[in-house]
Amino acid sequence: MRLSRFAILCALGVGVTSTAAVADGIVNTIVNAPLSAAGTVQSGRVGVNVYLQKPDASGAAFMDPKVIGYGIPAGGRLEVELGGGYERDWNVALSQAAVMLVTGAPQQGLPGKKIGYSVKAGNNDNTFVFTPTSDKGLPAESIMSPAPGSKLDPIPQRGIKVLHIGFRQSAFINKGDSGTVSVRFIDGAGKVINGGSGKIEFLKTAVPQILPTNFTDKRRNHNWQRVKSGDTLGKTSGTVPVTLMMYAQAKGVSGDGLSTFKQGTEGAGVLSTQQLNAMSYKRPASIKRYNGGLIVQDTNGDGTLDPSSDTIIGGVLGKAPKGAKGQELKTGLKDGKLMLSQPTEQIAPKPGKRWGGAILQLHFTAGSKTGKYQPTLALLREPGNLESGDGSSYTYTIVVE
């Protein structure tokens, strides 16, 4: 069954890129997965996150830990069907290796063996079927990630909120122009109680990616942190930095090479608007939209950031409560040196070896007003080309109480 249509991409903190996404019902949008450099590029293997929502918590609001996600009824199941331009690779089974249920974003995984569900193919071989192993089903309130850091979260995420398709393996290839994903929660009587679908247009060429990650800090939930005015994420006790995964542009790569591309964007950091003003730097008209600062890559290797001599690769679009002052997102210092993006393997060895990429950790100082602060970090489609427009982006939400 279809629920009422929600606003498209309603302020959700997701990587938009040029892939147009259209969704309805419980599906909010489909985006590049945070463990893939090119999961939405034509000819490559699928690597996407399907973000869900509820009628009373659409878009970004659904990722608030205070909002409980979905569960699977007793005797019921969850079906996730891929269609359109998604082409099945029959050499890869529809198993847990190819898909993961997730709570929150950045994602905290919900592996079947620990949570209590099995994964298999449906009747049409393009459908993942998730079936609870308990006769009681999987009540949403009881679904929590076994990630070590989840126990440290002030408000733990609960319930199914995201579907990660193309996990350790990918059973589908991005063919044609677009793909569709349909999601159905079915009760014990075989009735669809919650459903929706989404469509995504595949990228013709890869773009640099900036994505949410919680590989650091024992896989804490880095999003939707709640702080007081003047607190700084990553410095104030009990908080963690605004942390992102960065992949370089998979240029000149196609086919399976896209799914094995792991190069990270190293030596990048953020100069806040306050820092740029102190440097008397004036942003060119083509990037005036970056009202919260610039993402700059240290290309001369001196360990500092200078937009006049280093490469501008993106920027920050700040959003804050009306009248708020003092909010600032920037690269912090450690032992007197800027904490520029580093290869993931240097920060989180095990996942870094498998997934590659580079990790960027930022400090955010909360502004003077209570409410939601939502800085969006956006990368240019072509690094250094200020006229190329935005490609990948991600929005973090910080709540000042």
mmCIF file of C-alpha atoms in Angstrom:
data_model
loop_
_atom_site.group_PDB
_atom_site.id
_atom_site.type_symbol
_atom_site.label_atom_id
_atom_site.label_comp_id
_atom_site.label_asym_id
_atom_site.label_seq_id
_atom_site.Cartn_x
_atom_site.Cartn_y
_atom_site.Cartn_z
ATOM 1 C CA MET A 1 0.000 0.000 0.000
ATOM 2 C CA ARG A 2 1.129 3.562 -0.605
ATOM 3 C CA LEU A 3 1.161 6.215 2.043
ATOM 4 C CA SER A 4 0.687 9.919 1.272
ATOM 5 C CA ARG A 5 3.469 11.470 -0.790
ATOM 6 C CA PHE A 6 6.048 13.335 1.253
ATOM 7 C CA ALA A 7 8.245 16.241 0.284
ATOM 8 C CA ILE A 8 11.128 15.113 -1.915
ATOM 9 C CA LEU A 9 14.555 15.346 -0.315
ATOM 10 C CA CYS A 10 12.996 17.263 2.552
ATOM 11 C CA ALA A 11 16.105 18.640 4.169
ATOM 12 C CA LEU A 12 17.585 15.193 4.744
ATOM 13 C CA GLY A 13 21.306 15.090 5.405
ATOM 14 C CA VAL A 14 22.244 12.955 2.440
ATOM 15 C CA GLY A 15 24.633 13.004 -0.473
ATOM 16 C CA VAL A 16 22.564 14.417 -3.305
ATOM 17 C CA THR A 17 25.090 14.552 -6.192
ATOM 18 C CA SER A 18 23.551 14.883 -9.630
ATOM 19 C CA THR A 19 21.544 11.685 -9.210
ATOM 20 C CA ALA A 20 17.968 12.891 -9.115
ATOM 21 C CA ALA A 21 15.965 10.914 -6.580
ATOM 22 C CA VAL A 22 12.187 10.613 -6.506
ATOM 23 C CA ALA A 23 10.515 8.763 -3.651
ATOM 24 C CA ASP A 24 7.210 8.239 -1.887
ATOM 25 C CA GLY A 25 5.655 6.472 1.052
ATOM 26 C CA ILE A 26 8.131 5.265 3.631
ATOM 27 C CA VAL A 27 11.084 5.724 1.245
ATOM 28 C CA ASN A 28 12.566 9.195 1.529
ATOM 29 C CA THR A 29 15.471 8.957 -0.881
ATOM 30 C CA ILE A 30 18.239 6.753 -2.300
ATOM 31 C CA VAL A 31 21.862 7.888 -1.999
ATOM 32 C CA ASN A 32 25.411 6.677 -2.476
ATOM 33 C CA ALA A 33 26.358 4.336 0.382
ATOM 34 C CA PRO A 34 29.001 5.559 2.859
ATOM 35 C CA LEU A 35 31.324 2.638 2.042
ATOM 36 C CA SER A 36 31.387 3.198 -1.711
ATOM 37 C CA ALA A 37 33.281 5.689 -3.848
ATOM 38 C CA ALA A 38 30.972 5.194 -6.822
ATOM 39 C CA GLY A 39 27.887 3.219 -5.821
ATOM 40 C CA THR A 40 25.505 5.178 -8.051
ATOM 41 C CA VAL A 41 27.622 5.426 -11.214
ATOM 42 C CA GLN A 42 26.399 3.861 -14.435
ATOM 43 C CA SER A 43 28.069 0.499 -15.235
ATOM 44 C CA GLY A 44 29.261 0.098 -11.658
ATOM 45 C CA ARG A 45 27.921 -2.184 -8.955
ATOM 46 C CA VAL A 46 25.191 -0.862 -6.708
ATOM 47 C CA GLY A 47 26.284 0.662 -3.418
ATOM 48 C CA VAL A 48 23.395 2.675 -2.004
ATOM 49 C CA ASN A 49 21.596 3.599 1.159
ATOM 50 C CA VAL A 50 17.820 3.721 1.094
ATOM 51 C CA TYR A 51 16.661 6.240 3.697
ATOM 52 C CA LEU A 52 13.246 5.557 5.211
ATOM 53 C CA GLN A 53 10.814 7.919 6.911
ATOM 54 C CA LYS A 54 7.444 8.070 8.675
ATOM 55 C CA PRO A 55 4.435 10.320 8.068
ATOM 56 C CA ASP A 56 5.095 12.175 11.320
ATOM 57 C CA ALA A 57 8.900 12.163 10.920
ATOM 58 C CA SER A 58 9.804 12.743 7.293
ATOM 59 C CA GLY A 59 13.233 13.506 5.889
ATOM 60 C CA ALA A 60 15.970 14.324 8.362
ATOM 61 C CA ALA A 61 13.579 14.201 11.310
ATOM 62 C CA PHE A 62 13.379 10.407 10.992
ATOM 63 C CA MET A 63 17.084 10.130 11.827
ATOM 64 C CA ASP A 64 16.584 11.829 15.193
ATOM 65 C CA PRO A 65 17.410 9.157 17.825
ATOM 66 C CA LYS A 66 14.247 10.183 19.668
ATOM 67 C CA VAL A 67 12.252 8.777 16.715
ATOM 68 C CA ILE A 68 11.896 4.996 16.656
ATOM 69 C CA GLY A 69 12.325 3.290 13.284
ATOM 70 C CA TYR A 70 10.512 0.266 11.859
ATOM 71 C CA GLY A 71 10.195 -3.289 13.102
ATOM 72 C CA ILE A 72 8.998 -6.513 11.491
ATOM 73 C CA PRO A 73 5.709 -7.974 12.824
ATOM 74 C CA ALA A 74 5.441 -11.470 14.269
ATOM 75 C CA GLY A 75 5.032 -13.918 11.410
ATOM 76 C CA GLY A 76 5.805 -11.150 8.939
ATOM 77 C CA ARG A 77 8.701 -10.098 6.770
ATOM 78 C CA LEU A 78 10.415 -7.171 5.074
ATOM 79 C CA GLU A 79 10.799 -7.201 1.291
ATOM 80 C CA VAL A 80 13.211 -4.962 -0.636
ATOM 81 C CA GLU A 81 12.874 -5.211 -4.402
ATOM 82 C CA LEU A 82 15.217 -3.695 -6.989
ATOM 83 C CA GLY A 83 13.940 -2.867 -10.459
ATOM 84 C CA GLY A 84 14.338 -0.500 -13.384
ATOM 85 C CA GLY A 85 17.950 -0.332 -14.506
ATOM 86 C CA TYR A 86 19.308 -2.500 -11.704
ATOM 87 C CA GLU A 87 20.626 -5.636 -13.397
ATOM 88 C CA ARG A 88 21.044 -8.797 -11.326
ATOM 89 C CA ASP A 89 24.426 -10.520 -11.128
ATOM 90 C CA TRP A 90 23.465 -14.159 -10.769
ATOM 91 C CA ASN A 91 26.882 -15.071 -9.402
ATOM 92 C CA VAL A 92 26.150 -13.133 -6.197
ATOM 93 C CA ALA A 93 23.494 -14.463 -3.834
ATOM 94 C CA LEU A 94 20.887 -12.290 -2.166
ATOM 95 C CA SER A 95 22.309 -12.837 1.299
ATOM 96 C CA GLN A 96 23.512 -10.845 4.304
ATOM 97 C CA ALA A 97 26.785 -10.207 2.487
ATOM 98 C CA ALA A 98 24.905 -8.146 -0.099
ATOM 99 C CA VAL A 99 22.627 -6.134 2.199
ATOM 100 C CA MET A 100 22.467 -4.762 5.743
ATOM 101 C CA LEU A 101 19.707 -3.280 7.844
ATOM 102 C CA VAL A 102 20.828 -0.094 9.557
ATOM 103 C CA THR A 103 19.680 2.188 12.336
ATOM 104 C CA GLY A 104 20.515 5.883 12.000
ATOM 105 C CA ALA A 105 22.911 7.847 9.836
ATOM 106 C CA PRO A 106 25.904 7.573 10.089
ATOM 107 C CA GLN A 107 24.905 3.994 10.053
ATOM 108 C CA GLN A 108 25.084 1.584 12.936
ATOM 109 C CA GLY A 109 24.673 -1.878 11.435
ATOM 110 C CA LEU A 110 22.033 -4.424 12.416
ATOM 111 C CA PRO A 111 23.557 -7.800 11.449
ATOM 112 C CA GLY A 112 21.032 -10.598 11.181
ATOM 113 C CA LYS A 113 22.799 -13.127 13.412
ATOM 114 C CA LYS A 114 22.907 -10.701 16.333
ATOM 115 C CA ILE A 115 19.597 -8.926 15.767
ATOM 116 C CA GLY A 116 17.602 -12.030 14.831
ATOM 117 C CA TYR A 117 16.666 -12.218 11.166
ATOM 118 C CA SER A 118 17.596 -14.182 8.053
ATOM 119 C CA VAL A 119 18.086 -12.945 4.487
ATOM 120 C CA LYS A 120 17.193 -14.803 1.330
ATOM 121 C CA ALA A 121 15.906 -14.232 -2.192
ATOM 122 C CA GLY A 122 12.211 -13.692 -2.835
ATOM 123 C CA ASN A 123 10.037 -15.283 -5.483
ATOM 124 C CA ASN A 124 11.239 -13.033 -8.321
ATOM 125 C CA ASP A 125 14.996 -13.235 -7.564
ATOM 126 C CA ASN A 126 15.292 -9.421 -7.494
ATOM 127 C CA THR A 127 13.888 -9.183 -3.988
ATOM 128 C CA PHE A 128 15.641 -9.450 -0.634
ATOM 129 C CA VAL A 129 13.434 -11.018 2.038
ATOM 130 C CA PHE A 130 14.197 -10.391 5.719
ATOM 131 C CA THR A 131 12.459 -12.815 8.082
ATOM 132 C CA PRO A 132 12.677 -12.664 11.906
ATOM 133 C CA THR A 133 14.051 -15.819 13.508
ATOM 134 C CA SER A 134 11.821 -15.355 16.555
ATOM 135 C CA ASP A 135 8.090 -16.074 16.633
ATOM 136 C CA LYS A 136 7.715 -12.656 18.289
ATOM 137 C CA GLY A 137 9.077 -10.877 15.224
ATOM 138 C CA LEU A 138 11.361 -7.875 15.577
ATOM 139 C CA PRO A 139 9.666 -5.108 17.612
ATOM 140 C CA ALA A 140 11.131 -1.754 16.614
ATOM 141 C CA GLU A 141 11.696 -0.687 20.221
ATOM 142 C CA SER A 142 14.001 -3.642 20.822
ATOM 143 C CA ILE A 143 16.140 -3.271 17.685
ATOM 144 C CA MET A 144 19.481 -1.736 18.658
ATOM 145 C CA SER A 145 22.877 -1.966 17.005
ATOM 146 C CA PRO A 146 25.542 -4.136 18.655
ATOM 147 C CA ALA A 147 28.135 -1.494 17.721
ATOM 148 C CA PRO A 148 30.229 -0.850 20.873
ATOM 149 C CA GLY A 149 29.638 2.889 20.748
ATOM 150 C CA SER A 150 25.856 2.579 20.672
ATOM 151 C CA LYS A 151 25.927 2.001 24.432
ATOM 152 C CA LEU A 152 27.663 5.352 24.810
ATOM 153 C CA ASP A 153 25.062 7.293 22.844
ATOM 154 C CA PRO A 154 22.957 9.512 25.141
ATOM 155 C CA ILE A 155 19.876 8.483 23.126
ATOM 156 C CA PRO A 156 20.440 5.123 21.376
ATOM 157 C CA GLN A 157 18.983 4.649 17.912
ATOM 158 C CA ARG A 158 16.231 2.026 17.749
ATOM 159 C CA GLY A 159 14.486 0.383 14.836
ATOM 160 C CA ILE A 160 15.194 0.003 11.121
ATOM 161 C CA LYS A 161 15.865 3.355 9.441
ATOM 162 C CA VAL A 162 18.183 2.666 6.511
ATOM 163 C CA LEU A 163 18.805 -0.167 4.031
ATOM 164 C CA HIS A 164 22.395 -0.596 2.832
ATOM 165 C CA ILE A 165 22.288 -2.409 -0.523
ATOM 166 C CA GLY A 166 25.639 -3.567 -1.861
ATOM 167 C CA PHE A 167 27.460 -4.280 1.372
ATOM 168 C CA ARG A 168 30.466 -6.618 1.293
ATOM 169 C CA GLN A 169 29.226 -7.902 -2.059
ATOM 170 C CA SER A 170 26.945 -6.366 -4.648
ATOM 171 C CA ALA A 171 24.334 -8.474 -6.397
ATOM 172 C CA PHE A 172 23.220 -5.736 -8.811
ATOM 173 C CA ILE A 173 24.806 -3.527 -11.474
ATOM 174 C CA ASN A 174 23.743 0.021 -12.386
ATOM 175 C CA LYS A 175 22.565 -0.417 -15.973
ATOM 176 C CA GLY A 176 20.338 1.835 -18.053
ATOM 177 C CA ASP A 177 19.602 5.321 -16.804
ATOM 178 C CA SER A 178 17.971 4.746 -13.423
ATOM 179 C CA GLY A 179 17.020 2.188 -10.813
ATOM 180 C CA THR A 180 14.104 1.745 -8.430
ATOM 181 C CA VAL A 181 13.859 0.294 -4.937
ATOM 182 C CA SER A 182 10.538 -0.779 -3.399
ATOM 183 C CA VAL A 183 10.226 -1.472 0.333
ATOM 184 C CA ARG A 184 7.395 -3.447 1.918
ATOM 185 C CA PHE A 185 6.821 -4.329 5.581
ATOM 186 C CA ILE A 186 4.379 -7.248 5.606
ATOM 187 C CA ASP A 187 2.472 -8.612 8.588
ATOM 188 C CA GLY A 188 1.705 -12.231 9.486
ATOM 189 C CA ALA A 189 -1.469 -12.191 7.382
ATOM 190 C CA GLY A 190 0.457 -11.187 4.266
ATOM 191 C CA LYS A 191 -0.767 -7.572 4.277
ATOM 192 C CA VAL A 192 1.555 -4.675 3.422
ATOM 193 C CA ILE A 193 1.356 -2.423 6.478
ATOM 194 C CA ASN A 194 4.051 0.074 5.442
ATOM 195 C CA GLY A 195 5.438 0.580 1.958
ATOM 196 C CA GLY A 196 7.057 2.954 -0.464
ATOM 197 C CA SER A 197 9.447 3.203 -3.384
ATOM 198 C CA GLY A 198 12.255 5.353 -4.697
ATOM 199 C CA LYS A 199 13.946 6.019 -8.010
ATOM 200 C CA ILE A 200 17.498 7.222 -8.600
ATOM 201 C CA GLU A 201 19.156 8.327 -11.826
ATOM 202 C CA PHE A 202 22.631 6.898 -12.257
ATOM 203 C CA LEU A 203 25.609 9.219 -12.579
ATOM 204 C CA LYS A 204 27.249 9.208 -16.001
ATOM 205 C CA THR A 205 30.644 9.939 -14.442
ATOM 206 C CA ALA A 206 31.862 9.646 -10.874
ATOM 207 C CA VAL A 207 32.187 12.617 -8.545
ATOM 208 C CA PRO A 208 34.250 12.999 -5.360
ATOM 209 C CA GLN A 209 32.269 11.719 -2.389
ATOM 210 C CA ILE A 210 31.775 13.108 1.108
ATOM 211 C CA LEU A 211 29.787 10.724 3.284
ATOM 212 C CA PRO A 212 28.815 10.127 6.914
ATOM 213 C CA THR A 213 30.907 7.701 8.928
ATOM 214 C CA ASN A 214 31.290 6.512 12.500
ATOM 215 C CA PHE A 215 34.340 4.303 12.094
ATOM 216 C CA THR A 216 35.913 6.370 14.879
ATOM 217 C CA ASP A 217 34.889 6.681 18.529
ATOM 218 C CA LYS A 218 33.767 3.035 18.836
ATOM 219 C CA ARG A 219 31.085 3.665 16.205
ATOM 220 C CA ARG A 220 29.184 6.217 18.241
ATOM 221 C CA ASN A 221 26.327 8.054 16.560
ATOM 222 C CA HIS A 222 28.019 11.260 15.405
ATOM 223 C CA ASN A 223 24.805 12.829 14.125
ATOM 224 C CA TRP A 224 22.026 14.543 16.080
ATOM 225 C CA GLN A 225 24.250 15.335 19.054
ATOM 226 C CA ARG A 226 22.646 17.496 21.710
ATOM 227 C CA VAL A 227 24.755 20.219 23.318
ATOM 228 C CA LYS A 228 24.593 23.600 25.016
ATOM 229 C CA SER A 229 25.375 26.946 23.411
ATOM 230 C CA GLY A 230 29.134 27.414 23.188
ATOM 231 C CA ASP A 231 29.912 23.693 23.431
ATOM 232 C CA THR A 232 32.252 22.254 20.801
ATOM 233 C CA LEU A 233 31.700 18.803 19.317
ATOM 234 C CA GLY A 234 34.887 16.794 19.657
ATOM 235 C CA LYS A 235 36.148 18.902 22.569
ATOM 236 C CA THR A 236 33.294 19.179 25.069
ATOM 237 C CA SER A 237 33.106 16.104 27.301
ATOM 238 C CA GLY A 238 30.709 13.443 26.026
ATOM 239 C CA THR A 239 30.714 14.698 22.451
ATOM 240 C CA VAL A 240 32.434 13.400 19.320
ATOM 241 C CA PRO A 241 33.619 15.309 16.225
ATOM 242 C CA VAL A 242 31.629 15.832 13.048
ATOM 243 C CA THR A 243 33.206 12.964 11.112
ATOM 244 C CA LEU A 244 33.090 12.198 7.404
ATOM 245 C CA MET A 245 34.402 9.691 4.872
ATOM 246 C CA MET A 246 35.965 11.214 1.760
ATOM 247 C CA TYR A 247 36.615 9.416 -1.525
ATOM 248 C CA ALA A 248 38.502 10.906 -4.457
ATOM 249 C CA GLN A 249 36.861 11.089 -7.866
ATOM 250 C CA ALA A 250 36.962 7.707 -9.620
ATOM 251 C CA LYS A 251 37.989 9.336 -12.857
ATOM 252 C CA GLY A 252 38.534 7.172 -15.913
ATOM 253 C CA VAL A 253 37.250 4.091 -14.095
ATOM 254 C CA SER A 254 34.336 1.908 -15.199
ATOM 255 C CA GLY A 255 32.692 -1.456 -14.533
ATOM 256 C CA ASP A 256 33.968 -3.435 -11.558
ATOM 257 C CA GLY A 257 36.804 -0.942 -11.200
ATOM 258 C CA LEU A 258 34.252 1.464 -9.730
ATOM 259 C CA SER A 259 33.378 -0.896 -6.883
ATOM 260 C CA THR A 260 37.031 -1.583 -6.051
ATOM 261 C CA PHE A 261 38.096 2.082 -6.155
ATOM 262 C CA LYS A 262 39.199 3.036 -2.633
ATOM 263 C CA GLN A 263 41.323 6.171 -2.983
ATOM 264 C CA GLY A 264 40.599 8.721 -0.288
ATOM 265 C CA THR A 265 40.828 12.505 -0.393
ATOM 266 C CA GLU A 266 43.757 13.163 1.923
ATOM 267 C CA GLY A 267 45.004 16.431 3.372
ATOM 268 C CA ALA A 268 41.607 18.150 3.306
ATOM 269 C CA GLY A 269 40.096 20.365 5.961
ATOM 270 C CA VAL A 270 37.600 23.145 6.589
ATOM 271 C CA LEU A 271 38.351 26.834 6.992
ATOM 272 C CA SER A 272 35.403 28.496 8.710
ATOM 273 C CA THR A 273 33.956 31.813 7.622
ATOM 274 C CA GLN A 274 35.532 33.400 10.696
ATOM 275 C CA GLN A 275 38.946 32.073 9.668
ATOM 276 C CA LEU A 276 38.503 33.225 6.074
ATOM 277 C CA ASN A 277 37.550 36.698 7.273
ATOM 278 C CA ALA A 278 40.642 36.813 9.485
ATOM 279 C CA MET A 279 42.695 35.972 6.372
ATOM 280 C CA SER A 280 40.914 38.772 4.435
ATOM 281 C CA TYR A 281 39.921 36.162 1.866
ATOM 282 C CA LYS A 282 37.032 37.057 -0.393
ATOM 283 C CA ARG A 283 35.115 34.177 -1.934
ATOM 284 C CA PRO A 284 34.653 34.338 -5.710
ATOM 285 C CA ALA A 285 31.069 34.866 -6.852
ATOM 286 C CA SER A 286 30.826 31.263 -8.062
ATOM 287 C CA ILE A 287 31.157 29.919 -4.499
ATOM 288 C CA LYS A 288 29.376 32.650 -2.528
ATOM 289 C CA ARG A 289 26.841 30.001 -1.512
ATOM 290 C CA TYR A 290 29.396 28.534 0.900
ATOM 291 C CA ASN A 291 28.384 30.804 3.770
ATOM 292 C CA GLY A 292 29.810 28.504 6.439
ATOM 293 C CA GLY A 293 33.357 28.106 5.143
ATOM 294 C CA LEU A 294 35.434 26.317 2.512
ATOM 295 C CA ILE A 295 36.712 22.760 2.171
ATOM 296 C CA VAL A 296 40.331 23.071 1.075
ATOM 297 C CA GLN A 297 42.926 20.416 0.204
ATOM 298 C CA ASP A 298 46.529 21.023 1.192
ATOM 299 C CA THR A 299 48.127 20.529 -2.213
ATOM 300 C CA ASN A 300 51.554 21.988 -1.445
ATOM 301 C CA GLY A 301 52.079 19.711 1.546
ATOM 302 C CA ASP A 302 52.928 22.359 4.106
ATOM 303 C CA GLY A 303 50.307 21.160 6.578
ATOM 304 C CA THR A 304 48.315 24.393 6.432
ATOM 305 C CA LEU A 305 45.257 25.524 4.481
ATOM 306 C CA ASP A 306 45.242 28.587 2.245
ATOM 307 C CA PRO A 307 42.467 28.994 -0.350
ATOM 308 C CA SER A 308 44.742 31.256 -2.394
ATOM 309 C CA SER A 309 47.435 28.613 -2.899
ATOM 310 C CA ASP A 310 45.803 25.269 -2.063
ATOM 311 C CA THR A 311 42.879 23.638 -3.901
ATOM 312 C CA ILE A 312 39.308 24.530 -3.030
ATOM 313 C CA ILE A 313 37.319 21.315 -3.309
ATOM 314 C CA GLY A 314 34.022 22.369 -1.746
ATOM 315 C CA GLY A 315 32.391 24.325 1.005
ATOM 316 C CA VAL A 316 29.956 24.533 3.899
ATOM 317 C CA LEU A 317 26.387 25.697 3.564
ATOM 318 C CA GLY A 318 25.399 26.779 7.037
ATOM 319 C CA LYS A 319 21.863 26.689 8.404
ATOM 320 C CA ALA A 320 21.063 27.890 11.901
ATOM 321 C CA PRO A 321 18.197 29.243 14.018
ATOM 322 C CA LYS A 322 17.300 32.833 13.180
ATOM 323 C CA GLY A 323 19.550 35.315 14.960
ATOM 324 C CA ALA A 324 22.092 32.708 16.044
ATOM 325 C CA LYS A 325 25.689 33.856 16.376
ATOM 326 C CA GLY A 326 29.000 32.164 17.096
ATOM 327 C CA GLN A 327 28.381 28.854 15.335
ATOM 328 C CA GLU A 328 31.524 27.579 13.603
ATOM 329 C CA LEU A 329 32.599 24.410 11.804
ATOM 330 C CA LYS A 330 36.327 24.019 11.263
ATOM 331 C CA THR A 331 39.320 21.708 11.294
ATOM 332 C CA GLY A 332 40.777 21.482 14.771
ATOM 333 C CA LEU A 333 44.342 21.229 15.992
ATOM 334 C CA LYS A 334 46.160 18.300 17.549
ATOM 335 C CA ASP A 335 49.618 18.846 18.993
ATOM 336 C CA GLY A 336 49.671 22.183 17.227
ATOM 337 C CA LYS A 337 48.949 20.700 13.774
ATOM 338 C CA LEU A 338 45.775 20.782 11.709
ATOM 339 C CA MET A 339 43.817 17.529 11.780
ATOM 340 C CA LEU A 340 43.525 17.187 8.020
ATOM 341 C CA SER A 341 41.837 14.169 6.455
ATOM 342 C CA GLN A 342 43.868 10.966 6.766
ATOM 343 C CA PRO A 343 43.655 7.538 5.161
ATOM 344 C CA THR A 344 40.980 5.565 6.983
ATOM 345 C CA GLU A 345 43.462 2.760 7.645
ATOM 346 C CA GLN A 346 45.539 5.093 9.817
ATOM 347 C CA ILE A 347 42.566 5.924 12.025
ATOM 348 C CA ALA A 348 40.503 2.721 11.882
ATOM 349 C CA PRO A 349 42.851 -0.026 10.595
ATOM 350 C CA LYS A 350 40.429 -2.917 10.078
ATOM 351 C CA PRO A 351 37.618 -1.111 8.208
ATOM 352 C CA GLY A 352 40.166 1.145 6.541
ATOM 353 C CA LYS A 353 41.907 -1.804 4.941
ATOM 354 C CA ARG A 354 38.600 -3.131 3.608
ATOM 355 C CA TRP A 355 36.857 0.058 2.531
ATOM 356 C CA GLY A 356 39.640 2.576 1.922
ATOM 357 C CA GLY A 357 38.792 6.278 1.792
ATOM 358 C CA ALA A 358 39.986 9.035 4.096
ATOM 359 C CA ILE A 359 38.456 10.318 7.314
ATOM 360 C CA LEU A 360 37.875 13.982 8.099
ATOM 361 C CA GLN A 361 37.157 14.999 11.695
ATOM 362 C CA LEU A 362 35.803 18.484 12.389
ATOM 363 C CA HIS A 363 34.928 20.592 15.423
ATOM 364 C CA PHE A 364 31.584 22.363 15.553
ATOM 365 C CA THR A 365 30.987 25.131 18.083
ATOM 366 C CA ALA A 366 27.319 25.597 18.910
ATOM 367 C CA GLY A 367 25.788 29.024 18.358
ATOM 368 C CA SER A 368 23.939 31.340 20.709
ATOM 369 C CA LYS A 369 20.368 30.219 20.007
ATOM 370 C CA THR A 370 18.618 26.975 20.868
ATOM 371 C CA GLY A 371 17.399 24.853 17.979
ATOM 372 C CA LYS A 372 18.781 22.858 15.062
ATOM 373 C CA TYR A 373 22.075 23.713 13.369
ATOM 374 C CA GLN A 374 22.491 21.898 10.046
ATOM 375 C CA PRO A 375 25.814 22.493 8.259
ATOM 376 C CA THR A 376 25.943 20.874 4.829
ATOM 377 C CA LEU A 377 29.375 19.894 3.541
ATOM 378 C CA ALA A 378 29.367 19.898 -0.262
ATOM 379 C CA LEU A 379 32.091 18.936 -2.723
ATOM 380 C CA LEU A 380 32.575 20.481 -6.140
ATOM 381 C CA ARG A 381 31.939 18.082 -8.999
ATOM 382 C CA GLU A 382 35.459 18.828 -10.206
ATOM 383 C CA PRO A 383 38.018 19.669 -7.482
ATOM 384 C CA GLY A 384 39.449 23.124 -8.017
ATOM 385 C CA ASN A 385 36.883 24.054 -10.681
ATOM 386 C CA LEU A 386 34.815 26.679 -8.893
ATOM 387 C CA GLU A 387 32.319 26.763 -11.764
ATOM 388 C CA SER A 388 31.577 23.005 -11.706
ATOM 389 C CA GLY A 389 28.760 23.130 -9.153
ATOM 390 C CA ASP A 390 28.113 20.803 -6.232
ATOM 391 C CA GLY A 391 28.270 17.044 -6.494
ATOM 392 C CA SER A 392 28.212 14.968 -3.316
ATOM 393 C CA SER A 393 27.036 16.529 -0.056
ATOM 394 C CA TYR A 394 26.028 15.586 3.450
ATOM 395 C CA THR A 395 24.206 17.443 6.214
ATOM 396 C CA TYR A 396 24.814 16.949 9.909
ATOM 397 C CA THR A 397 22.242 18.022 12.491
ATOM 398 C CA ILE A 398 23.316 19.419 15.872
ATOM 399 C CA VAL A 399 20.655 20.276 18.437
ATOM 400 C CA VAL A 400 21.390 23.111 20.863
ATOM 401 C CA GLU A 401 19.221 22.828 23.966
#
